């Protein structure tokens, strides 16, 4: 019988693998251990690419969850302390959601949860299992027709580098659903949780006001 190290309990000692439940670990436990071990390696590699507070691993059997993202059900392997921004970008490939501060200050990561803007860097993925998540990738129609707010941004050329654009767009879409005909000051207040490092606020507001106008017409 071969000896295989259990990655969850490894401290230099090793455990025997057997078909039964006594005298060693079961095949099922062994496979779960391998999955968990793989996740530890995966998380470790992410640490070189991302902010220092990378999520910690949890039991493999608890991690596979379903999310409703942009109208589709997505099965995803999620760690216990993983944020929604992390899941969207690094697990689901939805990189339109940006990491700016990663601490609820800049709004670059804004997405809609049941239509309401939230900082996805400050929401644990496990908490949104029964909610509808909308990202910038989910705004346009299936045939590629842009959302009215996106069209307003294109027509007004509202951003410089556009790093902050996804967050502003999602914040504006959420706000305009509650106040479709805002004054400029009201809309500015509505997206005041978002920051632009290029400080292009005048053009951003021009674009969002144009988007509000297009939304009313649509
Ligand atoms: S990245 Fe989430 S608020 Fe800045
Ligand atoms: S346009 Fe560059 S950060 Fe806003």
XYZ file of C-alpha atoms in Angstrom, residues 38-50 54 86:
15
model
C -5.076 22.512 -5.066
C -7.032 25.507 -3.787
C -4.272 26.348 -1.331
C -1.757 26.313 -4.155
C -4.121 28.402 -6.338
C -4.676 30.959 -3.600
C -0.946 31.147 -2.943
C -0.246 31.963 -6.573
C -2.906 34.678 -6.542
C -1.070 36.367 -3.686
C 1.640 37.391 -6.116
C -0.892 39.047 -8.410
C -3.276 40.729 -6.052
C -6.083 37.332 -0.395
C -12.429 38.855 -6.708
